[in-house]
Amino acid sequence: MAAPPAFDLIFRNALLRSSAAPVDIGVRNGRIAAIEPRLEPRLDPRLDPRLACEAVEIDVAGRLALPGFVDSHIHLDKACLLERCGHIHGTLGDAIRAVSAMKRDFTSEDVYARGAKVLERAIVHGTTRMRTHVEIDPRIGLRSFEAIKQLKRDYAWAIDLSLCVFPQEGLTNDPGAEELLVEALRDGADAIGGCPYTDTDPNAHLARIFDLARQFDLDVDLHLDFDLDPSWSHLQEVCRQTEQRNYGGRVAIGHVTKLSALPPERLKAATAQLAKAGVAVTVLPATDLYLMGREATHNAPRGLTLAHKLAADGIVCSVATNNVLNPFTPFGDASLLRMANFYANVAHASVGDFDTCLDLVTELPARLMNLKDYGISVGNPADLVVLDIKDSRFAIAALPDILMGFKNGRQTFERSPAKLLSPRH
């Protein structure tokens, strides 16, 4: 008879999105070693006689297990600023100017403390992978970058943090920005971004960002087309650069609220262009809805690009946090489950779309970020979170509690279900 598999940890009765019935998940050395209806608990003493003991077991009791949420677009460096500026800003330009003035006084310690506050909230809300955009320019220098690099190291026990460095206030029009950007790229940045609508020469901005991406072999993640004027766009140039450089599958664009303002035929053409070029789209509901259409006196536009519909047309899409408690977005708790629910409400998603809405904060952003080891599969890291629900179809609709999380097979947080205290008690 074959020797039973050896495990350090077994999750019992875990419901996966891919399984019709609960299964057991066996973990060895921080990685998923087996997924079967029933796993034997005892470690194989022939591997090492000293390890002849029972594996630790956690009964998930038929609840939904996910590989953790993936936040593909957040700004940890400028989070939690409301107490410094008040809530007096309304437009995108106002927000950029407000933060530009404040960040001159940012210290690495300050950025670290504010970023840690949001990162910890994200962890207990079930996020296990994250890409944070980090501003690099002569006003902030590399102070934010150094702070976020330290956060990446200090919180690696709970979350994989990827740093996307970018010039928020332009590149060709901001002397010294490129030199700082290159320094950050040489010092370990994981991706490069851009913001062409703040540059006096948007096409040159994009060309230089793509040049640097090729030079350092990094993915590109751009802020793009962040208004509701359909008369002009930088999307075509991004697609052109992507195809010219054979960079399909390595480029993402965030916001792209202009797409929400296009009539059906123009949207169809833009969708086809994105699909052909292999450019992904990230929708940022909290910020997009807060900043777009503020000048309207009635029938205000939503300014929300419909990610689930783009996904149905073959575009890799995600829904992400963007900003938390700052002039861009004076709200937020870093919960991607809540964000997906918020998106589904505003986007008029049907019940049949709810699975896709869950994909927008799990599988699809993992693809956008080219994460090759994401998912509850044999051989992958044992990263998972447990939701207090027994039917994955209603995870978006019901907003269940997230009860516990694990990173590489080690528990990172726990939350006890709420308990009603009736008069009998």
GROMACS .gro file of C-alpha atoms in nm:
model
  425
    1MET     CA    1   0.000   0.000   0.000
    2ALA     CA    2   0.127   0.347  -0.087
    3ALA     CA    3   0.243   0.557   0.205
    4PRO     CA    4  -0.005   0.826   0.309
    5PRO     CA    5   0.091   1.184   0.220
    6ALA     CA    6   0.259   1.392   0.485
    7PHE     CA    7   0.111   1.728   0.585
    8ASP     CA    8   0.186   2.001   0.834
    9LEU     CA    9  -0.167   2.138   0.814
   10ILE     CA   10  -0.500   2.017   0.681
   11PHE     CA   11  -0.800   2.236   0.611
   12ARG     CA   12  -1.107   2.017   0.650
   13ASN     CA   13  -1.435   2.070   0.465
   14ALA     CA   14  -1.335   2.376   0.266
   15LEU     CA   15  -1.567   2.486  -0.012
   16LEU     CA   16  -1.379   2.600  -0.321
   17ARG     CA   17  -1.532   2.791  -0.609
   18SER     CA   18  -1.423   2.505  -0.833
   19SER     CA   19  -1.569   2.223  -0.620
   20ALA     CA   20  -1.929   2.109  -0.596
   21ALA     CA   21  -1.873   1.979  -0.242
   22PRO     CA   22  -1.629   2.067   0.038
   23VAL     CA   23  -1.279   1.921   0.014
   24ASP     CA   24  -0.970   1.884   0.231
   25ILE     CA   25  -0.658   2.088   0.155
   26GLY     CA   26  -0.325   1.948   0.270
   27VAL     CA   27  -0.032   2.183   0.328
   28ARG     CA   28   0.334   2.091   0.353
   29ASN     CA   29   0.621   2.338   0.396
   30GLY     CA   30   0.393   2.632   0.330
   31ARG     CA   31   0.260   2.500  -0.001
   32ILE     CA   32  -0.053   2.317  -0.103
   33ALA     CA   33   0.038   1.948  -0.136
   34ALA     CA   34  -0.302   1.789  -0.198
   35ILE     CA   35  -0.668   1.870  -0.253
   36GLU     CA   36  -0.896   1.570  -0.207
   37PRO     CA   37  -1.237   1.480  -0.062
   38ARG     CA   38  -1.066   1.319   0.239
   39LEU     CA   39  -0.701   1.336   0.342
   40GLU     CA   40  -0.527   1.114   0.594
   41PRO     CA   41  -0.405   1.323   0.888
   42ARG     CA   42  -0.091   1.138   0.996
   43LEU     CA   43   0.251   1.249   0.877
   44ASP     CA   44   0.455   0.978   0.709
   45PRO     CA   45   0.718   0.865   0.964
   46ARG     CA   46   0.934   0.722   0.685
   47LEU     CA   47   1.011   1.077   0.572
   48ASP     CA   48   1.149   1.161   0.913
   49PRO     CA   49   1.070   0.948   1.221
   50ARG     CA   50   1.078   1.258   1.440
   51LEU     CA   51   0.775   1.389   1.254
   52ALA     CA   52   0.544   1.098   1.331
   53CYS     CA   53   0.261   1.310   1.465
   54GLU     CA   54  -0.075   1.439   1.366
   55ALA     CA   55  -0.100   1.732   1.130
   56VAL     CA   56  -0.269   2.045   1.262
   57GLU     CA   57  -0.629   2.045   1.142
   58ILE     CA   58  -0.866   2.336   1.089
   59ASP     CA   59  -1.230   2.260   1.019
   60VAL     CA   60  -1.363   2.515   0.773
   61ALA     CA   61  -1.712   2.365   0.819
   62GLY     CA   62  -1.817   2.395   0.456
   63ARG     CA   63  -1.738   2.764   0.431
   64LEU     CA   64  -1.590   2.928   0.123
   65ALA     CA   65  -1.211   2.938   0.094
   66LEU     CA   66  -1.052   3.180  -0.150
   67PRO     CA   67  -0.684   3.232  -0.236
   68GLY     CA   68  -0.713   3.583  -0.097
   69PHE     CA   69  -0.816   3.907  -0.264
   70VAL     CA   70  -0.581   4.083  -0.505
   71ASP     CA   71  -0.567   4.463  -0.494
   72SER     CA   72  -0.411   4.563  -0.825
   73HIS     CA   73  -0.415   4.940  -0.771
   74ILE     CA   74  -0.378   5.129  -0.443
   75HIS     CA   75  -0.176   5.429  -0.320
   76LEU     CA   76  -0.035   5.350   0.025
   77ASP     CA   77   0.199   5.650   0.016
   78LYS     CA   78  -0.079   5.910   0.017
   79ALA     CA   79  -0.341   5.734   0.229
   80CYS     CA   80  -0.497   5.875   0.548
   81LEU     CA   81  -0.447   6.246   0.482
   82LEU     CA   82  -0.793   6.382   0.557
   83GLU     CA   83  -0.701   6.525   0.895
   84ARG     CA   84  -0.430   6.733   0.726
   85CYS     CA   85  -0.629   6.892   0.449
   86GLY     CA   86  -0.994   6.879   0.548
   87HIS     CA   87  -1.255   6.775   0.296
   88ILE     CA   88  -1.253   7.082   0.076
   89HIS     CA   89  -1.141   6.942  -0.258
   90GLY     CA   90  -1.365   6.817  -0.534
   91THR     CA   91  -1.197   6.783  -0.873
   92LEU     CA   92  -0.909   6.562  -0.984
   93GLY     CA   93  -0.691   6.868  -1.031
   94ASP     CA   94  -0.775   6.991  -0.682
   95ALA     CA   95  -0.678   6.656  -0.535
   96ILE     CA   96  -0.347   6.641  -0.724
   97ARG     CA   97  -0.257   6.994  -0.613
   98ALA     CA   98  -0.353   6.926  -0.251
   99VAL     CA   99  -0.137   6.616  -0.225
  100SER     CA  100   0.147   6.780  -0.419
  101ALA     CA  101   0.164   7.052  -0.155
  102MET     CA  102   0.149   6.807   0.134
  103LYS     CA  103   0.400   6.553   0.009
  104ARG     CA  104   0.684   6.804   0.021
  105ASP     CA  105   0.670   6.754   0.399
  106PHE     CA  106   0.625   6.376   0.396
  107THR     CA  107   0.892   6.183   0.583
  108SER     CA  108   0.964   5.816   0.532
  109GLU     CA  109   0.840   5.751   0.886
  110ASP     CA  110   0.514   5.930   0.814
  111VAL     CA  111   0.454   5.740   0.489
  112TYR     CA  112   0.536   5.413   0.662
  113ALA     CA  113   0.291   5.475   0.947
  114ARG     CA  114   0.002   5.574   0.719
  115GLY     CA  115   0.075   5.292   0.477
  116ALA     CA  116   0.093   5.035   0.756
  117LYS     CA  117  -0.246   5.144   0.885
  118VAL     CA  118  -0.409   5.073   0.548
  119LEU     CA  119  -0.205   4.761   0.482
  120GLU     CA  120  -0.315   4.606   0.811
  121ARG     CA  121  -0.679   4.678   0.732
  122ALA     CA  122  -0.635   4.519   0.390
  123ILE     CA  123  -0.483   4.208   0.546
  124VAL     CA  124  -0.769   4.153   0.792
  125HIS     CA  125  -1.012   4.210   0.504
  126GLY     CA  126  -0.855   3.916   0.322
  127THR     CA  127  -0.611   4.073   0.075
  128THR     CA  128  -0.304   3.856   0.014
  129ARG     CA  129  -0.155   4.026  -0.296
  130MET     CA  130  -0.130   4.398  -0.368
  131ARG     CA  131   0.024   4.641  -0.616
  132THR     CA  132   0.076   4.986  -0.469
  133HIS     CA  133   0.158   5.284  -0.688
  134VAL     CA  134   0.433   5.503  -0.543
  135GLU     CA  135   0.489   5.862  -0.653
  136ILE     CA  136   0.842   5.956  -0.758
  137ASP     CA  137   0.925   6.321  -0.831
  138PRO     CA  138   1.148   6.606  -0.707
  139ARG     CA  139   0.899   6.704  -0.436
  140ILE     CA  140   0.891   6.368  -0.257
  141GLY     CA  141   1.220   6.227  -0.387
  142LEU     CA  142   1.260   5.863  -0.288
  143ARG     CA  143   1.124   5.901   0.066
  144SER     CA  144   0.791   5.731  -0.005
  145PHE     CA  145   0.964   5.461  -0.208
  146GLU     CA  146   1.199   5.378   0.078
  147ALA     CA  147   0.908   5.365   0.323
  148ILE     CA  148   0.698   5.135   0.106
  149LYS     CA  149   0.996   4.909   0.042
  150GLN     CA  150   1.025   4.870   0.418
  151LEU     CA  151   0.654   4.793   0.443
  152LYS     CA  152   0.701   4.524   0.179
  153ARG     CA  153   0.971   4.361   0.389
  154ASP     CA  154   0.796   4.400   0.724
  155TYR     CA  155   0.458   4.263   0.611
  156ALA     CA  156   0.579   3.982   0.384
  157TRP     CA  157   0.451   3.737   0.647
  158ALA     CA  158   0.095   3.833   0.553
  159ILE     CA  159   0.088   3.990   0.206
  160ASP     CA  160   0.288   4.008  -0.116
  161LEU     CA  161   0.337   4.377  -0.191
  162SER     CA  162   0.447   4.494  -0.536
  163LEU     CA  163   0.573   4.850  -0.591
  164CYS     CA  164   0.479   5.035  -0.911
  165VAL     CA  165   0.672   5.362  -0.930
  166PHE     CA  166   0.532   5.648  -1.138
  167PRO     CA  167   0.547   6.026  -1.191
  168GLN     CA  168   0.204   6.159  -1.084
  169GLU     CA  169   0.264   6.516  -1.199
  170GLY     CA  170   0.421   6.452  -1.536
  171LEU     CA  171   0.759   6.346  -1.667
  172THR     CA  172   0.880   6.556  -1.959
  173ASN     CA  173   0.755   6.872  -1.787
  174ASP     CA  174   0.906   6.792  -1.446
  175PRO     CA  175   1.289   6.830  -1.444
  176GLY     CA  176   1.454   6.572  -1.223
  177ALA     CA  177   1.160   6.330  -1.223
  178GLU     CA  178   1.310   6.089  -1.474
  179GLU     CA  179   1.642   6.062  -1.292
  180LEU     CA  180   1.461   5.976  -0.967
  181LEU     CA  181   1.238   5.729  -1.148
  182VAL     CA  182   1.539   5.548  -1.294
  183GLU     CA  183   1.702   5.537  -0.951
  184ALA     CA  184   1.392   5.368  -0.808
  185LEU     CA  185   1.385   5.122  -1.097
  186ARG     CA  186   1.748   5.032  -1.029
  187ASP     CA  187   1.666   4.992  -0.661
  188GLY     CA  188   1.409   4.718  -0.701
  189ALA     CA  189   1.075   4.863  -0.817
  190ASP     CA  190   0.846   4.585  -0.940
  191ALA     CA  191   0.657   4.777  -1.212
  192ILE     CA  192   0.648   5.119  -1.376
  193GLY     CA  193   0.351   5.350  -1.421
  194GLY     CA  194   0.270   5.679  -1.582
  195CYS     CA  195   0.018   5.960  -1.589
  196PRO     CA  196   0.017   6.111  -1.939
  197TYR     CA  197  -0.279   6.344  -1.881
  198THR     CA  198  -0.067   6.552  -1.640
  199ASP     CA  199   0.220   6.590  -1.887
  200THR     CA  200   0.257   6.868  -2.144
  201ASP     CA  201   0.370   6.602  -2.395
  202PRO     CA  202   0.159   6.293  -2.325
  203ASN     CA  203   0.291   6.083  -2.614
  204ALA     CA  204   0.654   6.150  -2.521
  205HIS     CA  205   0.561   6.062  -2.161
  206LEU     CA  206   0.421   5.728  -2.272
  207ALA     CA  207   0.712   5.653  -2.503
  208ARG     CA  208   0.963   5.711  -2.223
  209ILE     CA  209   0.767   5.495  -1.977
  210PHE     CA  210   0.761   5.209  -2.230
  211ASP     CA  211   1.133   5.260  -2.299
  212LEU     CA  212   1.210   5.222  -1.930
  213ALA     CA  213   0.978   4.923  -1.896
  214ARG     CA  214   1.167   4.745  -2.175
  215GLN     CA  215   1.504   4.845  -2.032
  216PHE     CA  216   1.424   4.705  -1.687
  217ASP     CA  217   1.191   4.425  -1.809
  218LEU     CA  218   0.895   4.546  -1.601
  219ASP     CA  219   0.520   4.552  -1.650
  220VAL     CA  220   0.348   4.885  -1.720
  221ASP     CA  221   0.051   5.016  -1.519
  222LEU     CA  222  -0.079   5.357  -1.626
  223HIS     CA  223  -0.329   5.612  -1.499
  224LEU     CA  224  -0.526   5.696  -1.811
  225ASP     CA  225  -0.818   5.888  -1.959
  226PHE     CA  226  -0.948   6.005  -1.623
  227ASP     CA  227  -1.235   6.235  -1.725
  228LEU     CA  228  -1.564   6.217  -1.915
  229ASP     CA  229  -1.469   6.402  -2.233
  230PRO     CA  230  -1.486   6.150  -2.521
  231SER     CA  231  -1.342   6.396  -2.776
  232TRP     CA  232  -0.982   6.296  -2.701
  233SER     CA  233  -0.803   5.996  -2.554
  234HIS     CA  234  -0.459   5.849  -2.491
  235LEU     CA  235  -0.589   5.492  -2.513
  236GLN     CA  236  -0.504   5.457  -2.882
  237GLU     CA  237  -0.143   5.559  -2.821
  238VAL     CA  238  -0.111   5.311  -2.533
  239CYS     CA  239  -0.242   5.030  -2.753
  240ARG     CA  240  -0.009   5.137  -3.035
  241GLN     CA  241   0.295   5.140  -2.806
  242THR     CA  242   0.194   4.805  -2.658
  243GLU     CA  243   0.168   4.637  -2.996
  244GLN     CA  244   0.478   4.805  -3.138
  245ARG     CA  245   0.687   4.679  -2.847
  246ASN     CA  246   0.522   4.336  -2.828
  247TYR     CA  247   0.414   4.411  -2.472
  248GLY     CA  248   0.069   4.255  -2.479
  249GLY     CA  249  -0.029   4.101  -2.145
  250ARG     CA  250   0.211   4.331  -1.961
  251VAL     CA  251   0.020   4.661  -1.973
  252ALA     CA  252  -0.268   4.779  -1.754
  253ILE     CA  253  -0.459   5.107  -1.756
  254GLY     CA  254  -0.641   5.241  -1.453
  255HIS     CA  255  -0.956   5.456  -1.425
  256VAL     CA  256  -1.025   5.494  -1.801
  257THR     CA  257  -1.350   5.668  -1.711
  258LYS     CA  258  -1.376   5.801  -2.068
  259LEU     CA  259  -1.492   5.454  -2.171
  260SER     CA  260  -1.809   5.510  -1.967
  261ALA     CA  261  -1.884   5.819  -2.179
  262LEU     CA  262  -1.858   5.646  -2.517
  263PRO     CA  263  -2.168   5.555  -2.723
  264PRO     CA  264  -2.205   5.180  -2.794
  265GLU     CA  265  -2.032   5.169  -3.133
  266ARG     CA  266  -1.728   5.364  -3.016
  267LEU     CA  267  -1.709   5.153  -2.699
  268LYS     CA  268  -1.721   4.838  -2.911
  269ALA     CA  269  -1.429   4.965  -3.120
  270ALA     CA  270  -1.227   5.060  -2.812
  271THR     CA  271  -1.294   4.721  -2.657
  272ALA     CA  272  -1.173   4.545  -2.969
  273GLN     CA  273  -0.861   4.759  -2.969
  274LEU     CA  274  -0.784   4.674  -2.605
  275ALA     CA  275  -0.839   4.303  -2.668
  276LYS     CA  276  -0.617   4.302  -2.976
  277ALA     CA  277  -0.334   4.485  -2.800
  278GLY     CA  278  -0.360   4.279  -2.481
  279VAL     CA  279  -0.411   4.578  -2.253
  280ALA     CA  280  -0.583   4.518  -1.917
  281VAL     CA  281  -0.821   4.759  -1.742
  282THR     CA  282  -0.854   4.844  -1.373
  283VAL     CA  283  -1.170   5.018  -1.253
  284LEU     CA  284  -1.149   5.213  -0.928
  285PRO     CA  285  -1.511   5.261  -0.818
  286ALA     CA  286  -1.468   5.472  -0.505
  287THR     CA  287  -1.247   5.734  -0.670
  288ASP     CA  288  -1.408   5.726  -1.013
  289LEU     CA  289  -1.755   5.781  -0.871
  290TYR     CA  290  -1.640   6.046  -0.625
  291LEU     CA  291  -1.449   6.263  -0.874
  292MET     CA  292  -1.643   6.219  -1.198
  293GLY     CA  293  -1.951   6.428  -1.278
  294ARG     CA  294  -1.919   6.657  -0.978
  295GLU     CA  295  -2.006   6.962  -1.187
  296ALA     CA  296  -2.346   6.821  -1.287
  297THR     CA  297  -2.653   6.988  -1.136
  298HIS     CA  298  -2.880   6.690  -1.210
  299ASN     CA  299  -2.862   6.345  -1.371
  300ALA     CA  300  -2.497   6.325  -1.271
  301PRO     CA  301  -2.299   6.069  -1.474
  302ARG     CA  302  -2.156   5.775  -1.286
  303GLY     CA  303  -1.822   5.783  -1.465
  304LEU     CA  304  -1.777   5.412  -1.400
  305THR     CA  305  -1.637   5.188  -1.671
  306LEU     CA  306  -1.816   4.852  -1.671
  307ALA     CA  307  -1.538   4.607  -1.594
  308HIS     CA  308  -1.760   4.298  -1.588
  309LYS     CA  309  -1.882   4.370  -1.940
  310LEU     CA  310  -1.530   4.431  -2.068
  311ALA     CA  311  -1.427   4.101  -1.904
  312ALA     CA  312  -1.706   3.924  -2.095
  313ASP     CA  313  -1.547   4.060  -2.414
  314GLY     CA  314  -1.209   3.911  -2.332
  315ILE     CA  315  -1.039   4.202  -2.153
  316VAL     CA  316  -0.846   4.121  -1.836
  317CYS     CA  317  -1.006   4.352  -1.579
  318SER     CA  318  -0.992   4.425  -1.210
  319VAL     CA  319  -1.169   4.633  -0.949
  320ALA     CA  320  -0.938   4.790  -0.691
  321THR     CA  321  -0.917   5.031  -0.399
  322ASN     CA  322  -0.707   5.321  -0.535
  323ASN     CA  323  -0.716   5.580  -0.254
  324VAL     CA  324  -0.817   5.566   0.112
  325LEU     CA  325  -0.912   5.871   0.320
  326ASN     CA  326  -0.751   6.145   0.112
  327PRO     CA  327  -0.860   6.424  -0.125
  328PHE     CA  328  -0.899   6.177  -0.413
  329THR     CA  329  -1.129   5.951  -0.208
  330PRO     CA  330  -1.237   6.061   0.141
  331PHE     CA  331  -1.366   5.711   0.223
  332GLY     CA  332  -1.234   5.361   0.246
  333ASP     CA  333  -1.147   5.060   0.458
  334ALA     CA  334  -0.931   4.862   0.209
  335SER     CA  335  -1.194   4.587   0.184
  336LEU     CA  336  -1.201   4.448  -0.168
  337LEU     CA  337  -1.512   4.242  -0.095
  338ARG     CA  338  -1.695   4.561  -0.004
  339MET     CA  339  -1.552   4.735  -0.311
  340ALA     CA  340  -1.672   4.455  -0.538
  341ASN     CA  341  -2.017   4.477  -0.379
  342PHE     CA  342  -2.014   4.856  -0.426
  343TYR     CA  343  -1.911   4.814  -0.788
  344ALA     CA  344  -2.181   4.553  -0.854
  345ASN     CA  345  -2.447   4.788  -0.715
  346VAL     CA  346  -2.342   5.091  -0.917
  347ALA     CA  347  -2.268   4.894  -1.234
  348HIS     CA  348  -2.616   4.739  -1.234
  349ALA     CA  349  -2.462   4.393  -1.229
  350SER     CA  350  -2.719   4.115  -1.251
  351VAL     CA  351  -2.721   3.813  -1.021
  352GLY     CA  352  -2.566   3.618  -1.308
  353ASP     CA  353  -2.273   3.861  -1.305
  354PHE     CA  354  -2.190   3.815  -0.937
  355ASP     CA  355  -1.932   3.541  -1.004
  356THR     CA  356  -1.754   3.772  -1.247
  357CYS     CA  357  -1.762   4.051  -0.988
  358LEU     CA  358  -1.583   3.816  -0.749
  359ASP     CA  359  -1.336   3.735  -1.027
  360LEU     CA  360  -1.263   4.109  -1.053
  361VAL     CA  361  -1.099   4.107  -0.709
  362THR     CA  362  -0.940   3.760  -0.725
  363GLU     CA  363  -0.854   3.565  -1.040
  364LEU     CA  364  -0.856   3.854  -1.289
  365PRO     CA  365  -0.627   4.097  -1.102
  366ALA     CA  366  -0.393   3.803  -1.042
  367ARG     CA  367  -0.377   3.762  -1.421
  368LEU     CA  368  -0.335   4.138  -1.466
  369MET     CA  369  -0.034   4.130  -1.233
  370ASN     CA  370   0.100   3.813  -1.400
  371LEU     CA  371   0.100   3.620  -1.073
  372LYS     CA  372   0.194   3.268  -1.176
  373ASP     CA  373   0.153   3.107  -0.833
  374TYR     CA  374  -0.191   3.244  -0.737
  375GLY     CA  375  -0.480   3.016  -0.658
  376ILE     CA  376  -0.576   2.718  -0.444
  377SER     CA  377  -0.390   2.458  -0.649
  378VAL     CA  378  -0.135   2.191  -0.571
  379GLY     CA  379   0.213   2.342  -0.570
  380ASN     CA  380   0.104   2.699  -0.499
  381PRO     CA  381   0.168   2.882  -0.171
  382ALA     CA  382  -0.092   2.801   0.093
  383ASP     CA  383  -0.244   3.149   0.085
  384LEU     CA  384  -0.614   3.148   0.157
  385VAL     CA  385  -0.892   3.326   0.340
  386VAL     CA  386  -1.214   3.181   0.476
  387LEU     CA  387  -1.546   3.360   0.428
  388ASP     CA  388  -1.844   3.295   0.651
  389ILE     CA  389  -2.064   3.174   0.367
  390LYS     CA  390  -2.139   2.834   0.217
  391ASP     CA  391  -2.233   2.937  -0.136
  392SER     CA  392  -1.981   3.127  -0.347
  393ARG     CA  393  -2.260   3.269  -0.564
  394PHE     CA  394  -2.361   3.500  -0.282
  395ALA     CA  395  -2.021   3.617  -0.156
  396ILE     CA  396  -2.062   3.947  -0.338
  397ALA     CA  397  -2.428   3.994  -0.250
  398ALA     CA  398  -2.415   3.897   0.118
  399LEU     CA  399  -2.084   4.059   0.219
  400PRO     CA  400  -2.000   3.777   0.464
  401ASP     CA  401  -1.744   3.817   0.739
  402ILE     CA  402  -1.390   3.708   0.654
  403LEU     CA  403  -1.307   3.480   0.945
  404MET     CA  404  -0.940   3.389   0.903
  405GLY     CA  405  -0.645   3.420   0.670
  406PHE     CA  406  -0.328   3.225   0.600
  407LYS     CA  407  -0.002   3.308   0.424
  408ASN     CA  408   0.227   3.022   0.327
  409GLY     CA  409   0.030   2.798   0.560
  410ARG     CA  410   0.070   3.027   0.862
  411GLN     CA  411  -0.236   3.197   1.010
  412THR     CA  412  -0.219   3.574   0.977
  413PHE     CA  413  -0.548   3.686   1.133
  414GLU     CA  414  -0.874   3.564   1.279
  415ARG     CA  415  -1.213   3.719   1.334
  416SER     CA  416  -1.482   3.566   1.553
  417PRO     CA  417  -1.834   3.564   1.412
  418ALA     CA  418  -2.067   3.815   1.577
  419LYS     CA  419  -2.281   3.666   1.853
  420LEU     CA  420  -2.630   3.785   1.940
  421LEU     CA  421  -2.689   3.826   2.313
  422SER     CA  422  -3.058   3.768   2.371
  423PRO     CA  423  -3.229   3.866   2.700
  424ARG     CA  424  -3.194   3.502   2.812
  425HIS     CA  425  -2.823   3.563   2.856
   0.00000   0.00000   0.00000
